[in-house]
Amino acid sequence: MRIRDLRADDPAEHDAAVALWHAAGLTRPWNDPRADLEQALAGPSSSVLVAVDDGGGLLGAVMLGHDGHRGWMYYLAAASRGRGIGRALVAAAEERLAPHVSTVQLMVRADNGAAAAFYDRLGYAPSDATVWQRVIHDDPARSASATLLG
Ligand SMILES: CC(C)(COP(=O)(O)OP(=O)(O)OC[C@H]1O[C@@H](n2cnc3c(N)ncnc32)[C@H](O)[C@@H]1OP(=O)(O)O)[C@@H](O)C(=O)NCCC(=O)NCCS
């Protein structure tokens, strides 16, 4: 297994990552994982890392980025469980983020006890802070153009 950046110029790899995220149950009707992936690849402080086998087949993926204060991980998924793929992706994400931030964080959905157990095993713990949010618009095209404008 090898961890590397998802190839921005390989549409088949984009498709494979999005398919993996769907199969792993990470997507919701109100999210667009393909748009998220493209924005992460376009951003100066965000990336998508993949785990691949010797033949280049996708074994796992994670999206990551930092905002100057904290590092974030999203969309962590392993194509097959219990083989160390998730652990390797988190380690690679932490290594990528370490020059920029001292803390890495993520959100775990309340019903995803398996993910909570996985992160606990890796030394992560729930924060005292709660995540607050507000939907500021529901126009995907507007988010995409905002990215293009920087
Ligand atoms: C969460 C996920 C990425 C873990 O990946 P994985 O490759 O199966 O995990 P690993 O094999 O690297 O496991 C790493 C450690 O966590 C432990 N672990 C993994 N899943 C666990 C679980 N459900 N309960 C308890 N421990 C678990 C492993 O035993 C292993 O421990 P060890 O290395 O100390 O022996 C994977 O289960 C997955 O794709 N889940 C669906 C998507 C998801 O929920 N993503 C997280 C969104 S927040």
PDB file of C-alpha atoms and ligand atoms in Angstrom:
ATOM      1  CA  MET A   1       0.000   0.000   0.000  1.00  0.00           C
ATOM      2  CA  ARG A   2       1.192   3.489  -0.873  1.00  0.00           C
ATOM      3  CA  ILE A   3      -0.235   6.856   0.219  1.00  0.00           C
ATOM      4  CA  ARG A   4      -0.053   9.740  -2.240  1.00  0.00           C
ATOM      5  CA  ASP A   5      -2.025  12.761  -3.418  1.00  0.00           C
ATOM      6  CA  LEU A   6      -5.075  12.016  -5.509  1.00  0.00           C
ATOM      7  CA  ARG A   7      -4.167  12.754  -9.111  1.00  0.00           C
ATOM      8  CA  ALA A   8      -5.908  15.960 -10.113  1.00  0.00           C
ATOM      9  CA  ASP A   9      -5.504  15.066 -13.803  1.00  0.00           C
ATOM     10  CA  ASP A  10      -7.019  11.586 -13.520  1.00  0.00           C
ATOM     11  CA  PRO A  11     -10.835  11.756 -13.746  1.00  0.00           C
ATOM     12  CA  ALA A  12     -11.096   8.000 -13.118  1.00  0.00           C
ATOM     13  CA  GLU A  13      -9.408   8.504  -9.751  1.00  0.00           C
ATOM     14  CA  HIS A  14     -11.855  11.311  -8.898  1.00  0.00           C
ATOM     15  CA  ASP A  15     -14.710   8.917  -9.771  1.00  0.00           C
ATOM     16  CA  ALA A  16     -13.190   6.147  -7.653  1.00  0.00           C
ATOM     17  CA  ALA A  17     -12.833   8.401  -4.591  1.00  0.00           C
ATOM     18  CA  VAL A  18     -16.412   9.678  -4.879  1.00  0.00           C
ATOM     19  CA  ALA A  19     -17.673   6.092  -5.342  1.00  0.00           C
ATOM     20  CA  LEU A  20     -15.726   5.012  -2.255  1.00  0.00           C
ATOM     21  CA  TRP A  21     -17.227   7.830  -0.171  1.00  0.00           C
ATOM     22  CA  HIS A  22     -20.724   6.879  -1.310  1.00  0.00           C
ATOM     23  CA  ALA A  23     -20.088   3.191  -0.582  1.00  0.00           C
ATOM     24  CA  ALA A  24     -18.695   4.034   2.867  1.00  0.00           C
ATOM     25  CA  GLY A  25     -21.916   5.871   3.752  1.00  0.00           C
ATOM     26  CA  LEU A  26     -20.223   9.242   4.133  1.00  0.00           C
ATOM     27  CA  THR A  27     -22.379  11.215   1.731  1.00  0.00           C
ATOM     28  CA  ARG A  28     -25.722  12.883   2.355  1.00  0.00           C
ATOM     29  CA  PRO A  29     -28.240  14.188  -0.192  1.00  0.00           C
ATOM     30  CA  TRP A  30     -27.421  17.790   0.700  1.00  0.00           C
ATOM     31  CA  ASN A  31     -23.679  17.333   0.161  1.00  0.00           C
ATOM     32  CA  ASP A  32     -21.878  17.130  -3.179  1.00  0.00           C
ATOM     33  CA  PRO A  33     -18.715  15.064  -2.628  1.00  0.00           C
ATOM     34  CA  ARG A  34     -17.476  15.661  -6.172  1.00  0.00           C
ATOM     35  CA  ALA A  35     -17.691  19.433  -5.758  1.00  0.00           C
ATOM     36  CA  ASP A  36     -16.011  19.110  -2.360  1.00  0.00           C
ATOM     37  CA  LEU A  37     -13.212  17.057  -3.916  1.00  0.00           C
ATOM     38  CA  GLU A  38     -12.629  19.541  -6.744  1.00  0.00           C
ATOM     39  CA  GLN A  39     -12.539  22.453  -4.285  1.00  0.00           C
ATOM     40  CA  ALA A  40     -10.097  20.627  -2.015  1.00  0.00           C
ATOM     41  CA  LEU A  41      -7.796  19.942  -4.967  1.00  0.00           C
ATOM     42  CA  ALA A  42      -7.992  23.573  -6.090  1.00  0.00           C
ATOM     43  CA  GLY A  43      -7.312  25.098  -2.674  1.00  0.00           C
ATOM     44  CA  PRO A  44      -3.835  26.177  -1.542  1.00  0.00           C
ATOM     45  CA  SER A  45      -4.211  24.617   1.917  1.00  0.00           C
ATOM     46  CA  SER A  46      -6.282  21.523   1.188  1.00  0.00           C
ATOM     47  CA  SER A  47      -5.594  18.116  -0.326  1.00  0.00           C
ATOM     48  CA  VAL A  48      -7.046  14.698  -0.970  1.00  0.00           C
ATOM     49  CA  LEU A  49      -4.793  11.773  -0.083  1.00  0.00           C
ATOM     50  CA  VAL A  50      -5.398   8.257  -1.365  1.00  0.00           C
ATOM     51  CA  ALA A  51      -4.124   4.823  -0.402  1.00  0.00           C
ATOM     52  CA  VAL A  52      -3.456   2.699  -3.468  1.00  0.00           C
ATOM     53  CA  ASP A  53      -2.373  -0.888  -4.045  1.00  0.00           C
ATOM     54  CA  ASP A  54       0.460  -1.987  -6.315  1.00  0.00           C
ATOM     55  CA  GLY A  55      -1.828  -1.885  -9.331  1.00  0.00           C
ATOM     56  CA  GLY A  56      -2.992   1.647  -8.539  1.00  0.00           C
ATOM     57  CA  GLY A  57      -6.385   0.471  -7.251  1.00  0.00           C
ATOM     58  CA  LEU A  58      -7.984   2.735  -4.660  1.00  0.00           C
ATOM     59  CA  LEU A  59      -7.857   1.350  -1.115  1.00  0.00           C
ATOM     60  CA  GLY A  60      -8.867   4.467   0.769  1.00  0.00           C
ATOM     61  CA  ALA A  61      -9.104   8.242   0.737  1.00  0.00           C
ATOM     62  CA  VAL A  62      -9.216  11.259   3.024  1.00  0.00           C
ATOM     63  CA  MET A  63      -9.711  14.993   2.454  1.00  0.00           C
ATOM     64  CA  LEU A  64      -7.728  17.391   4.614  1.00  0.00           C
ATOM     65  CA  GLY A  65      -6.924  21.036   5.006  1.00  0.00           C
ATOM     66  CA  HIS A  66      -6.005  23.750   7.450  1.00  0.00           C
ATOM     67  CA  ASP A  67      -7.201  27.276   8.096  1.00  0.00           C
ATOM     68  CA  GLY A  68      -4.111  28.624   9.844  1.00  0.00           C
ATOM     69  CA  HIS A  69      -5.287  27.532  13.298  1.00  0.00           C
ATOM     70  CA  ARG A  70      -6.508  23.937  13.100  1.00  0.00           C
ATOM     71  CA  GLY A  71      -6.189  21.070  10.680  1.00  0.00           C
ATOM     72  CA  TRP A  72      -9.315  19.242   9.540  1.00  0.00           C
ATOM     73  CA  MET A  73      -9.982  15.830   8.072  1.00  0.00           C
ATOM     74  CA  TYR A  74     -13.104  14.874   6.142  1.00  0.00           C
ATOM     75  CA  TYR A  75     -14.300  11.899   4.106  1.00  0.00           C
ATOM     76  CA  LEU A  76     -11.950   9.294   5.592  1.00  0.00           C
ATOM     77  CA  ALA A  77     -12.853   5.892   4.142  1.00  0.00           C
ATOM     78  CA  ALA A  78     -11.199   2.519   3.684  1.00  0.00           C
ATOM     79  CA  ALA A  79     -12.338   0.143   0.922  1.00  0.00           C
ATOM     80  CA  SER A  80     -11.764  -2.818   3.221  1.00  0.00           C
ATOM     81  CA  ARG A  81     -11.707  -2.603   6.979  1.00  0.00           C
ATOM     82  CA  GLY A  82      -9.197  -3.685   9.577  1.00  0.00           C
ATOM     83  CA  ARG A  83      -6.116  -3.718   7.333  1.00  0.00           C
ATOM     84  CA  GLY A  84      -4.503  -0.535   8.617  1.00  0.00           C
ATOM     85  CA  ILE A  85      -5.653   1.632   5.702  1.00  0.00           C
ATOM     86  CA  GLY A  86      -7.491   4.147   7.888  1.00  0.00           C
ATOM     87  CA  ARG A  87      -4.600   4.410  10.318  1.00  0.00           C
ATOM     88  CA  ALA A  88      -2.104   4.974   7.468  1.00  0.00           C
ATOM     89  CA  LEU A  89      -4.259   7.688   5.904  1.00  0.00           C
ATOM     90  CA  VAL A  90      -4.666   9.533   9.203  1.00  0.00           C
ATOM     91  CA  ALA A  91      -0.892   9.340   9.818  1.00  0.00           C
ATOM     92  CA  ALA A  92      -0.219  10.762   6.349  1.00  0.00           C
ATOM     93  CA  ALA A  93      -2.779  13.528   6.869  1.00  0.00           C
ATOM     94  CA  GLU A  94      -1.207  14.433  10.229  1.00  0.00           C
ATOM     95  CA  GLU A  95       2.250  14.534   8.637  1.00  0.00           C
ATOM     96  CA  ARG A  96       0.946  16.825   5.888  1.00  0.00           C
ATOM     97  CA  LEU A  97      -0.704  19.157   8.418  1.00  0.00           C
ATOM     98  CA  ALA A  98       2.038  19.210  11.068  1.00  0.00           C
ATOM     99  CA  PRO A  99       4.073  22.059   9.517  1.00  0.00           C
ATOM    100  CA  HIS A 100       0.987  24.307   9.633  1.00  0.00           C
ATOM    101  CA  VAL A 101      -0.988  23.459  12.779  1.00  0.00           C
ATOM    102  CA  SER A 102      -0.533  21.702  16.094  1.00  0.00           C
ATOM    103  CA  THR A 103      -4.021  20.184  16.332  1.00  0.00           C
ATOM    104  CA  VAL A 104      -5.994  18.079  13.892  1.00  0.00           C
ATOM    105  CA  GLN A 105      -9.734  17.639  14.260  1.00  0.00           C
ATOM    106  CA  LEU A 106     -12.704  16.076  12.545  1.00  0.00           C
ATOM    107  CA  MET A 107     -16.407  15.589  12.957  1.00  0.00           C
ATOM    108  CA  VAL A 108     -17.964  12.200  13.699  1.00  0.00           C
ATOM    109  CA  ARG A 109     -21.697  11.809  13.149  1.00  0.00           C
ATOM    110  CA  ALA A 110     -23.508  10.933  16.365  1.00  0.00           C
ATOM    111  CA  ASP A 111     -24.625   7.543  14.990  1.00  0.00           C
ATOM    112  CA  ASN A 112     -21.148   6.493  13.811  1.00  0.00           C
ATOM    113  CA  GLY A 113     -19.892   4.607  16.836  1.00  0.00           C
ATOM    114  CA  ALA A 114     -17.457   2.579  14.737  1.00  0.00           C
ATOM    115  CA  ALA A 115     -15.665   5.719  13.548  1.00  0.00           C
ATOM    116  CA  ALA A 116     -15.571   7.044  17.122  1.00  0.00           C
ATOM    117  CA  ALA A 117     -13.976   3.769  18.288  1.00  0.00           C
ATOM    118  CA  PHE A 118     -11.440   3.955  15.450  1.00  0.00           C
ATOM    119  CA  TYR A 119     -10.421   7.530  16.276  1.00  0.00           C
ATOM    120  CA  ASP A 120     -10.282   6.732  19.986  1.00  0.00           C
ATOM    121  CA  ARG A 121      -7.818   3.943  19.142  1.00  0.00           C
ATOM    122  CA  LEU A 122      -5.680   6.461  17.268  1.00  0.00           C
ATOM    123  CA  GLY A 123      -5.514   8.791  20.282  1.00  0.00           C
ATOM    124  CA  TYR A 124      -8.253  11.240  19.292  1.00  0.00           C
ATOM    125  CA  ALA A 125     -10.834  12.372  21.845  1.00  0.00           C
ATOM    126  CA  PRO A 126     -14.074  14.367  21.709  1.00  0.00           C
ATOM    127  CA  SER A 127     -13.555  18.097  22.196  1.00  0.00           C
ATOM    128  CA  ASP A 128     -15.379  20.159  24.838  1.00  0.00           C
ATOM    129  CA  ALA A 129     -16.539  22.512  22.082  1.00  0.00           C
ATOM    130  CA  THR A 130     -19.665  21.860  20.052  1.00  0.00           C
ATOM    131  CA  VAL A 131     -19.899  22.488  16.318  1.00  0.00           C
ATOM    132  CA  TRP A 132     -22.290  25.334  15.447  1.00  0.00           C
ATOM    133  CA  GLN A 133     -23.430  25.988  11.918  1.00  0.00           C
ATOM    134  CA  ARG A 134     -25.841  27.987   9.776  1.00  0.00           C
ATOM    135  CA  VAL A 135     -26.716  27.363   6.154  1.00  0.00           C
ATOM    136  CA  ILE A 136     -25.816  30.673   4.480  1.00  0.00           C
ATOM    137  CA  HIS A 137     -27.124  29.717   1.052  1.00  0.00           C
ATOM    138  CA  ASP A 138     -28.226  26.617  -0.830  1.00  0.00           C
ATOM    139  CA  ASP A 139     -26.754  27.403  -4.251  1.00  0.00           C
ATOM    140  CA  PRO A 140     -23.907  24.992  -5.154  1.00  0.00           C
ATOM    141  CA  ALA A 141     -22.954  27.143  -8.150  1.00  0.00           C
ATOM    142  CA  ARG A 142     -22.344  30.067  -5.814  1.00  0.00           C
ATOM    143  CA  SER A 143     -19.913  28.042  -3.686  1.00  0.00           C
ATOM    144  CA  ALA A 144     -18.053  26.898  -6.808  1.00  0.00           C
ATOM    145  CA  SER A 145     -17.689  30.433  -8.182  1.00  0.00           C
ATOM    146  CA  ALA A 146     -16.563  31.678  -4.779  1.00  0.00           C
ATOM    147  CA  THR A 147     -13.696  29.198  -5.010  1.00  0.00           C
ATOM    148  CA  LEU A 148     -12.753  30.318  -8.501  1.00  0.00           C
ATOM    149  CA  LEU A 149     -12.681  33.929  -7.326  1.00  0.00           C
ATOM    150  CA  GLY A 150     -10.477  32.872  -4.409  1.00  0.00           C
TER     151      GLY A 150
HETATM  152  C1  LIG B   1     -13.267   4.380   9.963  1.00  0.00           C
HETATM  153  C2  LIG B   1     -12.415   3.623   8.930  1.00  0.00           C
HETATM  154  C3  LIG B   1     -11.802   4.626   7.969  1.00  0.00           C
HETATM  155  C4  LIG B   1     -11.316   2.854   9.659  1.00  0.00           C
HETATM  156  O1  LIG B   1     -10.439   2.324   8.693  1.00  0.00           O
HETATM  157  P1  LIG B   1      -9.747   0.874   8.829  1.00  0.00           P
HETATM  158  O2  LIG B   1      -8.768   0.784   7.739  1.00  0.00           O
HETATM  159  O3  LIG B   1     -10.793  -0.162   8.932  1.00  0.00           O
HETATM  160  O4  LIG B   1      -9.036   1.010  10.245  1.00  0.00           O
HETATM  161  P2  LIG B   1      -7.588   0.418  10.624  1.00  0.00           P
HETATM  162  O5  LIG B   1      -7.521  -0.992  10.132  1.00  0.00           O
HETATM  163  O6  LIG B   1      -6.527   1.342  10.181  1.00  0.00           O
HETATM  164  O7  LIG B   1      -7.682   0.419  12.211  1.00  0.00           O
HETATM  165  C5  LIG B   1      -6.816   1.193  13.023  1.00  0.00           C
HETATM  166  C6  LIG B   1      -7.059   0.809  14.463  1.00  0.00           C
HETATM  167  O8  LIG B   1      -8.405   1.161  14.818  1.00  0.00           O
HETATM  168  C7  LIG B   1      -9.085   0.009  15.289  1.00  0.00           C
HETATM  169  N1  LIG B   1     -10.459   0.047  14.806  1.00  0.00           N
HETATM  170  C8  LIG B   1     -10.873   0.220  13.536  1.00  0.00           C
HETATM  171  N2  LIG B   1     -12.216   0.184  13.480  1.00  0.00           N
HETATM  172  C9  LIG B   1     -12.629  -0.041  14.742  1.00  0.00           C
HETATM  173  C10 LIG B   1     -13.901  -0.203  15.348  1.00  0.00           C
HETATM  174  N3  LIG B   1     -15.026  -0.138  14.617  1.00  0.00           N
HETATM  175  N4  LIG B   1     -13.984  -0.414  16.690  1.00  0.00           N
HETATM  176  C11 LIG B   1     -12.848  -0.481  17.431  1.00  0.00           C
HETATM  177  N5  LIG B   1     -11.594  -0.333  16.915  1.00  0.00           N
HETATM  178  C12 LIG B   1     -11.502  -0.128  15.595  1.00  0.00           C
HETATM  179  C13 LIG B   1      -8.366  -1.169  14.687  1.00  0.00           C
HETATM  180  O9  LIG B   1      -8.545  -2.336  15.454  1.00  0.00           O
HETATM  181  C14 LIG B   1      -6.941  -0.690  14.675  1.00  0.00           C
HETATM  182  O10 LIG B   1      -6.352  -0.857  15.925  1.00  0.00           O
HETATM  183  P3  LIG B   1      -4.778  -1.284  16.048  1.00  0.00           P
HETATM  184  O11 LIG B   1      -4.064  -0.741  14.820  1.00  0.00           O
HETATM  185  O12 LIG B   1      -4.328  -0.611  17.276  1.00  0.00           O
HETATM  186  O13 LIG B   1      -4.792  -2.756  16.086  1.00  0.00           O
HETATM  187  C15 LIG B   1     -13.274   2.590   8.150  1.00  0.00           C
HETATM  188  O14 LIG B   1     -13.907   1.743   9.064  1.00  0.00           O
HETATM  189  C16 LIG B   1     -14.315   3.191   7.247  1.00  0.00           C
HETATM  190  O15 LIG B   1     -14.068   3.433   6.053  1.00  0.00           O
HETATM  191  N6  LIG B   1     -15.525   3.450   7.791  1.00  0.00           N
HETATM  192  C17 LIG B   1     -16.637   3.996   6.993  1.00  0.00           C
HETATM  193  C18 LIG B   1     -16.456   5.466   6.766  1.00  0.00           C
HETATM  194  C19 LIG B   1     -16.370   6.253   8.066  1.00  0.00           C
HETATM  195  O16 LIG B   1     -17.184   6.091   8.964  1.00  0.00           O
HETATM  196  N7  LIG B   1     -15.375   7.163   8.124  1.00  0.00           N
HETATM  197  C20 LIG B   1     -15.143   8.023   9.267  1.00  0.00           C
HETATM  198  C21 LIG B   1     -15.955   9.253   9.129  1.00  0.00           C
HETATM  199  S1  LIG B   1     -15.795  10.308  10.559  1.00  0.00           S
END
